[in-house]
Short mmCIF file of C-alpha atoms and ligand atoms in Angstrom, two decimals:
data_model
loop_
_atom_site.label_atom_id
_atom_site.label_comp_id
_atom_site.label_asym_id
_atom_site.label_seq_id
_atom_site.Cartn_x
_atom_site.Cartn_y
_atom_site.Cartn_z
CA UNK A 1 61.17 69.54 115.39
CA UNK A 2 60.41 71.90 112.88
CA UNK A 3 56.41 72.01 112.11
CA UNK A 4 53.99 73.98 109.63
CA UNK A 5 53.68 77.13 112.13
CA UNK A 6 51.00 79.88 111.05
CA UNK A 7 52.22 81.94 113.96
CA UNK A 8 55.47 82.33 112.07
CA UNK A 9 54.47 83.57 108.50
CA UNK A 10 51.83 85.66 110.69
CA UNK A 11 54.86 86.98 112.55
CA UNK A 12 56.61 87.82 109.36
CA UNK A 13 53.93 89.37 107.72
CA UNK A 14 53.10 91.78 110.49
CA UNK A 15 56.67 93.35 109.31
CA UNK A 16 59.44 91.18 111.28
CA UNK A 17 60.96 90.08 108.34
CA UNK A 18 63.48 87.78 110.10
CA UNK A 19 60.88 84.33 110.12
CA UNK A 20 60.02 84.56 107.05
CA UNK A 21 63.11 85.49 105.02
CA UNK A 22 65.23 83.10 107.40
CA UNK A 23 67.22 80.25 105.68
CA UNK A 24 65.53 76.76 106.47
CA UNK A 25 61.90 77.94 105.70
CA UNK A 26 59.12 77.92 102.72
CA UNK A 27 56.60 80.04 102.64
CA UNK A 28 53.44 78.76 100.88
CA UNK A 29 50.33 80.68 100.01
CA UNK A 30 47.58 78.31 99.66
CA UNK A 31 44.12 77.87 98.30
CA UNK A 32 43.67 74.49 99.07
CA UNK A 33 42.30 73.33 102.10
CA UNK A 34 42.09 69.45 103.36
CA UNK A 35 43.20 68.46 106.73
CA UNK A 36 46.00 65.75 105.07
CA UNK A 37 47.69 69.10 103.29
CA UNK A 38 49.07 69.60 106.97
CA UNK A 39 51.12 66.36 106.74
CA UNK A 40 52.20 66.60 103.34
CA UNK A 41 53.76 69.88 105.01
CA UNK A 42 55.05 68.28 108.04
CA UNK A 43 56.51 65.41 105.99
CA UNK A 44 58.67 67.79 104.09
CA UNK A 45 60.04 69.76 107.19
CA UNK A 46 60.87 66.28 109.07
CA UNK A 47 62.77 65.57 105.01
CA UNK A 48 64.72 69.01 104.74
CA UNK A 49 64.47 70.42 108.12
CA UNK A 50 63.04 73.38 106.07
CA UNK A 51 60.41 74.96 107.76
CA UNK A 52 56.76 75.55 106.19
CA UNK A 53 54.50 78.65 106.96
CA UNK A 54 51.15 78.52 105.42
CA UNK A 55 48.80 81.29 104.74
CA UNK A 56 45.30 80.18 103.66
CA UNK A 57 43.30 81.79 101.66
CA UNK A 58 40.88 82.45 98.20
CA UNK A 59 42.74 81.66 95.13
CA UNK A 60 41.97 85.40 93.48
CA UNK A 61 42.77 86.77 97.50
CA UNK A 62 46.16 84.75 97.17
CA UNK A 63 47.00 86.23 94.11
CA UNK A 64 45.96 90.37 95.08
CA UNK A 65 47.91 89.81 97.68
CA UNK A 66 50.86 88.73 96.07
CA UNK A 67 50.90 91.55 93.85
CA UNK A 68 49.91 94.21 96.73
CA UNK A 69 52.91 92.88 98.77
CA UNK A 70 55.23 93.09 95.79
CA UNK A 71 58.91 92.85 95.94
CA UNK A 72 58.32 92.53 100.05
CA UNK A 73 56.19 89.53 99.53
CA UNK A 74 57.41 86.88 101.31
CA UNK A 75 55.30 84.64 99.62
CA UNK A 76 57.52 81.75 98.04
CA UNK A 77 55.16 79.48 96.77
CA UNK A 78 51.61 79.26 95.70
CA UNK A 79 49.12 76.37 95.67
CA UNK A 80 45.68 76.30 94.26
CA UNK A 81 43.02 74.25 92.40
CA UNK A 82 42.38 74.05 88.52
CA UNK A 83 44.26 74.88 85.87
CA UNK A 84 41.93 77.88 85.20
CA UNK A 85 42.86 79.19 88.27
CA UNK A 86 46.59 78.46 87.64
CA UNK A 87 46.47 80.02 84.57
CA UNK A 88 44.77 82.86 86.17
CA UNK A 89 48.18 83.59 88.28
CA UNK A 90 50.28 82.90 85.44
CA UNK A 91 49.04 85.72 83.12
CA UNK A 92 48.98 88.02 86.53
CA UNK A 93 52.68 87.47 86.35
CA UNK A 94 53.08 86.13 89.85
CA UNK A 95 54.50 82.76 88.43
CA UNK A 96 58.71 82.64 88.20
CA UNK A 97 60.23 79.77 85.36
CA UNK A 98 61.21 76.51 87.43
CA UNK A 99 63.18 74.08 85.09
CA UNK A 100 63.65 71.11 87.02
CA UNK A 101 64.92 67.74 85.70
CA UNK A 102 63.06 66.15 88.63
CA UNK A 103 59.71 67.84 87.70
CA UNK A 104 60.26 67.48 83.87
CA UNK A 105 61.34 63.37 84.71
CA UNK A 106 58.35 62.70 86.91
CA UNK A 107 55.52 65.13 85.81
CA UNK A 108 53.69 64.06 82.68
CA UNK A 109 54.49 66.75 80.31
CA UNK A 110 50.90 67.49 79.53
CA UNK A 111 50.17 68.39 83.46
CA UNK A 112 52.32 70.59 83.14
CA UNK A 113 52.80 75.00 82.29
CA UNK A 114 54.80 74.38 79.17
CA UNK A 115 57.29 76.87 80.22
CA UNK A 116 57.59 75.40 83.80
CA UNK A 117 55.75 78.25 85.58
CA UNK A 118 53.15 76.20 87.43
CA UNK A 119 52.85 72.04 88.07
CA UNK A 120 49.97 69.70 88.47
CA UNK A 121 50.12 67.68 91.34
CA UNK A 122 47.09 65.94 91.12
CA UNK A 123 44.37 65.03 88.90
CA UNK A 124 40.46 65.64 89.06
CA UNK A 125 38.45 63.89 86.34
CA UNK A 126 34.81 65.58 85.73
CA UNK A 127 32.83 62.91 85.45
CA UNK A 128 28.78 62.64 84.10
CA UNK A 129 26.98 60.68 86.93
CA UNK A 130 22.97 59.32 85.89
CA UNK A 131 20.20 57.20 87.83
CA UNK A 132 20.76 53.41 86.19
CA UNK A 133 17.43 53.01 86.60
CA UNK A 134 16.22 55.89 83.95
CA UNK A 135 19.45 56.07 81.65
CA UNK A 136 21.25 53.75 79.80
CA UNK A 137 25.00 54.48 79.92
CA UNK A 138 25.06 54.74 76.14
CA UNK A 139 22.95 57.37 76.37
CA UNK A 140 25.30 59.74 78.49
CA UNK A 141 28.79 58.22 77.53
CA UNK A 142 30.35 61.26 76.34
CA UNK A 143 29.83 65.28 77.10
CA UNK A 144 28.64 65.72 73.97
CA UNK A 145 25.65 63.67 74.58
CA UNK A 146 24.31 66.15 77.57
CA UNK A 147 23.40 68.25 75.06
CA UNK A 148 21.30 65.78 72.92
CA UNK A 149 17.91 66.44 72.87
CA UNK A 150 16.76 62.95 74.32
CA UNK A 151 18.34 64.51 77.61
CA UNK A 152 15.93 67.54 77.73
CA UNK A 153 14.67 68.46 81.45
CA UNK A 154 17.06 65.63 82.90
CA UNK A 155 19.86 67.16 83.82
CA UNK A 156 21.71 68.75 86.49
CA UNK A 157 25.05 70.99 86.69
CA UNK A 158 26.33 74.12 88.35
CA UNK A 159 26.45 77.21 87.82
CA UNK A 160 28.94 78.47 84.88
CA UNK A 161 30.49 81.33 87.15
CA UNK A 162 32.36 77.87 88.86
CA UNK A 163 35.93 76.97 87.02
CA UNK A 164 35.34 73.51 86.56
CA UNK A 165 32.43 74.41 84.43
CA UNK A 166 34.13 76.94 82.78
CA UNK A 167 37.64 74.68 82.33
CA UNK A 168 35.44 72.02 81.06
CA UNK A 169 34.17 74.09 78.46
CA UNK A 170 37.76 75.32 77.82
CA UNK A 171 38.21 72.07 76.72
CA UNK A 172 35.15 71.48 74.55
CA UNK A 173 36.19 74.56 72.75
CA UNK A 174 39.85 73.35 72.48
CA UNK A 175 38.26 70.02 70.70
CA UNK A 176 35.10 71.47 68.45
CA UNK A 177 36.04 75.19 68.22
CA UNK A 178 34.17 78.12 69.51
CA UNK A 179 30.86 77.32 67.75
CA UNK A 180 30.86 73.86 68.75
CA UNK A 181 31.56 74.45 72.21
CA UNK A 182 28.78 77.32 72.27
CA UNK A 183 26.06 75.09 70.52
CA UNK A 184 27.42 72.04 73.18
CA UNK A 185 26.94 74.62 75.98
CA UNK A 186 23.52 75.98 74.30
CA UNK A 187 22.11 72.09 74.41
CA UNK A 188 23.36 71.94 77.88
CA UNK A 189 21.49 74.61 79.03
CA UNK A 190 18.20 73.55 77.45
CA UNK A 191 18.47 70.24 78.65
CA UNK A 192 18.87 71.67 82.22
CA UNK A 193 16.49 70.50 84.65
CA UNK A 194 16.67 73.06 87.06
CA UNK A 195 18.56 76.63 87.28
CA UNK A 196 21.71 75.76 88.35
CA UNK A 197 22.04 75.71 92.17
CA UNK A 198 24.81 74.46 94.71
CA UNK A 199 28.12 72.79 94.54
CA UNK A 200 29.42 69.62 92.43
CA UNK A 201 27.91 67.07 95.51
CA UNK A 202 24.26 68.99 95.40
CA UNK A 203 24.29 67.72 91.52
CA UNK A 204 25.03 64.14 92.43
CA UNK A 205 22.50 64.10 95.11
CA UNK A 206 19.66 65.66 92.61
CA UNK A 207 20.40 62.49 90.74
CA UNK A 208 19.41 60.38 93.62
CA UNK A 209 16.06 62.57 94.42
CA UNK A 210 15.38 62.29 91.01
CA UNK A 211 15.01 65.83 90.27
CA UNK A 212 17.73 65.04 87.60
CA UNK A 213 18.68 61.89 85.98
CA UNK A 214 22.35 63.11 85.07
CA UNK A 215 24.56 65.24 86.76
CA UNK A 216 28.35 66.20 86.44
CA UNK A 217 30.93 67.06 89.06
CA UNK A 218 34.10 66.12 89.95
CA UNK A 219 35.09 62.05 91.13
CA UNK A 220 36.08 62.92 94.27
CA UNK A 221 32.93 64.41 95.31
CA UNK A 222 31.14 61.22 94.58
CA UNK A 223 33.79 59.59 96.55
CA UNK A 224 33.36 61.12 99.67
CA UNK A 225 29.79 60.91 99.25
CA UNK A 226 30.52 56.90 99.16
CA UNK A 227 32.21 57.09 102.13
CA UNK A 228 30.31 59.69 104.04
CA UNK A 229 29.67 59.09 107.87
CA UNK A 230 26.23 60.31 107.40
CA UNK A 231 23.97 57.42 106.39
CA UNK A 232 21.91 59.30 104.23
CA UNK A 233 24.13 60.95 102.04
CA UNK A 234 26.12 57.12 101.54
CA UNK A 235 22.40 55.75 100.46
CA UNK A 236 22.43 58.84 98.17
CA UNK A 237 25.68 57.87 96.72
CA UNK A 238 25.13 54.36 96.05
CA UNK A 239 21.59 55.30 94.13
CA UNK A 240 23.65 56.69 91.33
CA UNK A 241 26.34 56.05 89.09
CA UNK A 242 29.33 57.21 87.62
CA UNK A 243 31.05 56.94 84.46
CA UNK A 244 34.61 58.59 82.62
CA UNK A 245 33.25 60.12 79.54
CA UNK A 246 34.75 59.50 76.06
CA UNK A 247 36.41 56.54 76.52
CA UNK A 248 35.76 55.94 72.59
CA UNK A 249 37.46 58.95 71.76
CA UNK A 250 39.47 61.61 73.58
CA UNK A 251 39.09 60.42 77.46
CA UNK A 252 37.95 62.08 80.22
CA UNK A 253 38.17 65.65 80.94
CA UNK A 254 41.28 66.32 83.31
CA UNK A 255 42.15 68.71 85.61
CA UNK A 256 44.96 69.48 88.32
CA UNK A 257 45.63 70.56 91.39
CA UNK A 258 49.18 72.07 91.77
CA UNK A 259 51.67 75.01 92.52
CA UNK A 260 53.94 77.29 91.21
CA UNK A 261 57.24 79.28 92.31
CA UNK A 262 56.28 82.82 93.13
CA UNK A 263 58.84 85.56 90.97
CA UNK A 264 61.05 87.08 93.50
CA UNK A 265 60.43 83.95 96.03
CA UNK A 266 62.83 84.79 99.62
CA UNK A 267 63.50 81.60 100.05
CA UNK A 268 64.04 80.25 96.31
CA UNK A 269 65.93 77.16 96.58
CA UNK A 270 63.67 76.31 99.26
CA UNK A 271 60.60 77.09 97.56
CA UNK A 272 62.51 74.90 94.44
CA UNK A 273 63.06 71.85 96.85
CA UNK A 274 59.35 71.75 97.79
CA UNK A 275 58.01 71.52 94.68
CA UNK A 276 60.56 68.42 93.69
CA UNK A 277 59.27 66.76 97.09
CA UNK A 278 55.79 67.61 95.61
CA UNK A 279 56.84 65.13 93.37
CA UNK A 280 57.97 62.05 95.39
CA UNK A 281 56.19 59.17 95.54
CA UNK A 282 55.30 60.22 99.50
CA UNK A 283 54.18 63.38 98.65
CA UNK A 284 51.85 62.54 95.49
CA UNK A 285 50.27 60.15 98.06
CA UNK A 286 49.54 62.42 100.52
CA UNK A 287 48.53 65.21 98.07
CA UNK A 288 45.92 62.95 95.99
CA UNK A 289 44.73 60.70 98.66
CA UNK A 290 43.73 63.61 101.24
CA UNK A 291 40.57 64.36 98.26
CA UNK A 292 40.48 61.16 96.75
CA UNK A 293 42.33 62.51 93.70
CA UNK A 294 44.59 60.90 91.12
CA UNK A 295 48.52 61.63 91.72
CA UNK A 296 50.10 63.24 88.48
CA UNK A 297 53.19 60.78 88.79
CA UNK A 298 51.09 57.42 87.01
CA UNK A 299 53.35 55.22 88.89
CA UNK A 300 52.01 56.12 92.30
CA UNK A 301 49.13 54.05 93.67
CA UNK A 302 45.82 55.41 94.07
CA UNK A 303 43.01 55.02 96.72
CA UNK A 304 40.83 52.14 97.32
CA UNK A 305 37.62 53.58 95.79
CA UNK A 306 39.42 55.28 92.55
CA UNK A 307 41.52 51.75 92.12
CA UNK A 308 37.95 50.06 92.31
CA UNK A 309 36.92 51.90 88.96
CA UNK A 310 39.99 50.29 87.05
CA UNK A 311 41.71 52.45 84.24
CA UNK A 312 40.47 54.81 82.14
CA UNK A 313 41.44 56.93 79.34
CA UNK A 314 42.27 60.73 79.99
CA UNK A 315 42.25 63.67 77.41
CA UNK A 316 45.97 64.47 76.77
CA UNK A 317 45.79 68.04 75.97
CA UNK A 318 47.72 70.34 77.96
CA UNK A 319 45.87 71.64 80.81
CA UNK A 320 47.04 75.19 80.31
CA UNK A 321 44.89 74.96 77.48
CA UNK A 322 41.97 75.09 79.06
CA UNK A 323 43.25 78.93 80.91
CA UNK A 324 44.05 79.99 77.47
CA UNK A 325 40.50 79.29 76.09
CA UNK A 326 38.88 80.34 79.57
CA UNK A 327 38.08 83.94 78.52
CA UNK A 328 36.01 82.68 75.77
CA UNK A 329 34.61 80.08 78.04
CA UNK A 330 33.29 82.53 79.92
CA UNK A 331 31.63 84.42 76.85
CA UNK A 332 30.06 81.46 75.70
CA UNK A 333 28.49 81.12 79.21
CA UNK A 334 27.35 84.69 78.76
CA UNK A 335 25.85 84.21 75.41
CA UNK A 336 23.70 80.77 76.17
CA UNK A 337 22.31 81.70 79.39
CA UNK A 338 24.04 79.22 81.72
CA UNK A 339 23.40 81.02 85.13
FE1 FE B 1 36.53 70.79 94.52
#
């Protein structure tokens, strides 16, 4: 049976072009890393019989190397995290137009490059998390409200130089313009109760030390803090909780996971065929459920924990949106301080 084989693409990209440009194979470039990603890979070779090389690597890596390897690169596919990012290898040109009346039918529009040239796959919702016992929910229902004064010293995010920081202010500037977003992102930073240190988890565990009494970060990190095997990060979890911000208004900030078609792709119609299986009902599974995420097809269940928190309402702008305003994101980061 055909399987994901690293060997292969290695093969190929040591200079025997034969694997890699052989009908019957994909060749993905990847920046996402779970463990399930290797049966979503294995369930589309056992489909197809198309075989799937993988190369692994950092998002901005992935995309150098695209560009060193030009016109030889056998790369046919790329896969990475946030729409930043996305965006990123869009306006480096690596992206080629798919229009595919299977993506178009079962993609919502709005998780979607406009043009086709990259697809979300799966949806991360940044969610505020807060100690119930210090804060009232009302007090930290929206993102605008971590930057209300009442908040000052209490609480905790990341550092800006981290996308989903800098996609979620994409989106604040998308929704109050550039001096609303900087003023939000001013408030934030003064209402900061330490520098910012660590990844999305380290915020939601502050909350539960009570060195913070807010925090933001993505769902699924709370999620697999629920269901940790380690004891003490589970009592962690359970200390704090989370809600979707904006529920009154907008809904909560969304972002994707998801791939594109790489310009000059060897094996095109290949490369075309896995991102329509991306799609399927099997494959949205296996792509959300490996972190917990939401699938981008609305009709495909989600996992125990996420179906626990019932539905809630998500901001329908387009996610390239928040690459286009990521430069000035960035500024605004700059400008108020936000280490
Ligand atoms: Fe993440």
């Amino acid at each position: 049976m055909h399987t994901t084989s690293r060997l292969a693409l290695a093969i190929a990209l040591a200079g025997s072009a034969g694997l890699a440009y052989a009908d019957g194979s994909v060749n993905i470039y990847s920046a996402r890393h779970y463990d399930s990603d290797q049966a979503l890979y294995d369930a589309f070779s056992e489909e197809t019989g198309i075989e799937v090389n993988v190369l692994q690597g950092d998002s901005d890596q992935l995309i150098e190397r695209i560009k060193r390897e030009g016109e030889a690169s056998p790369a046919d596919i790329m896969i990475t995290v946030d729409a930043g990012r996305l965006w990123r290898a869009e306006q480096e040109g690596i992206f080629d137009t798919v229009d595919s009346d299977v993506l178009n039918e079962r993609l919502p529009a709005n998780m979607h490059h406009p043009e086709g040239k990259w697809f979300g796959f799966s949806q991360r919702v940044r969610t505020i998390f807060y100690n119930p016992e210090t804060i009232d929910p009302e007090q930290v229902d929206t993102y605008e409200k971590l930057a209300d004064p009442s908040l000052k010293g209490k609480v905790c995010i990341r550092s800006s130089n981290n996308i989903y920081n800098q996609s979620l202010l994409a989106s604040m500037i998308e929704h109050h313009g550039e001096e609303g977003a900087e003023q939000w992102a001013q408030g934030v930073v003064d209402n900061m109760a330490r520098d910012p240190e660590g990844g999305d988890r380290d915020q939601i565990k502050g909350v539960a030390s009570g060195e913070c009494d807010v925090a933001v970060g993505n769902h699924y990190y709370y999620v697999r803090l629920l269901t940790s095997e380690d004891d003490a990060e589970r009592e962690a979890a359970e200390k704090v909780q989370i809600l979707f911000p904006n529920q009154d208004d907008r809904g909560a900030h969304v972002n994707v996971g998801g791939a594109g078609l790489v310009k000059g792709a060897p094996n095109h119609d290949n490369a075309v065929k896995f991102l329509e299986f991306m799609a399927s009902d099997e494959a949205q599974e296996l792509f959300a459920m490996g972190n917990h995420e939401f699938p981008a097809v609305e009709s495909v269940g989600v996992d125990d924990v996420l179906a626990s928190w019932g539905d809630f309402k998500k901001d329908a702008v387009n996610v390239n949106v928040l690459g286009e305003n990521n430069p000035e994101a960035v500024r605004i980061f700059d400008r108020v301080g936000w280490r």
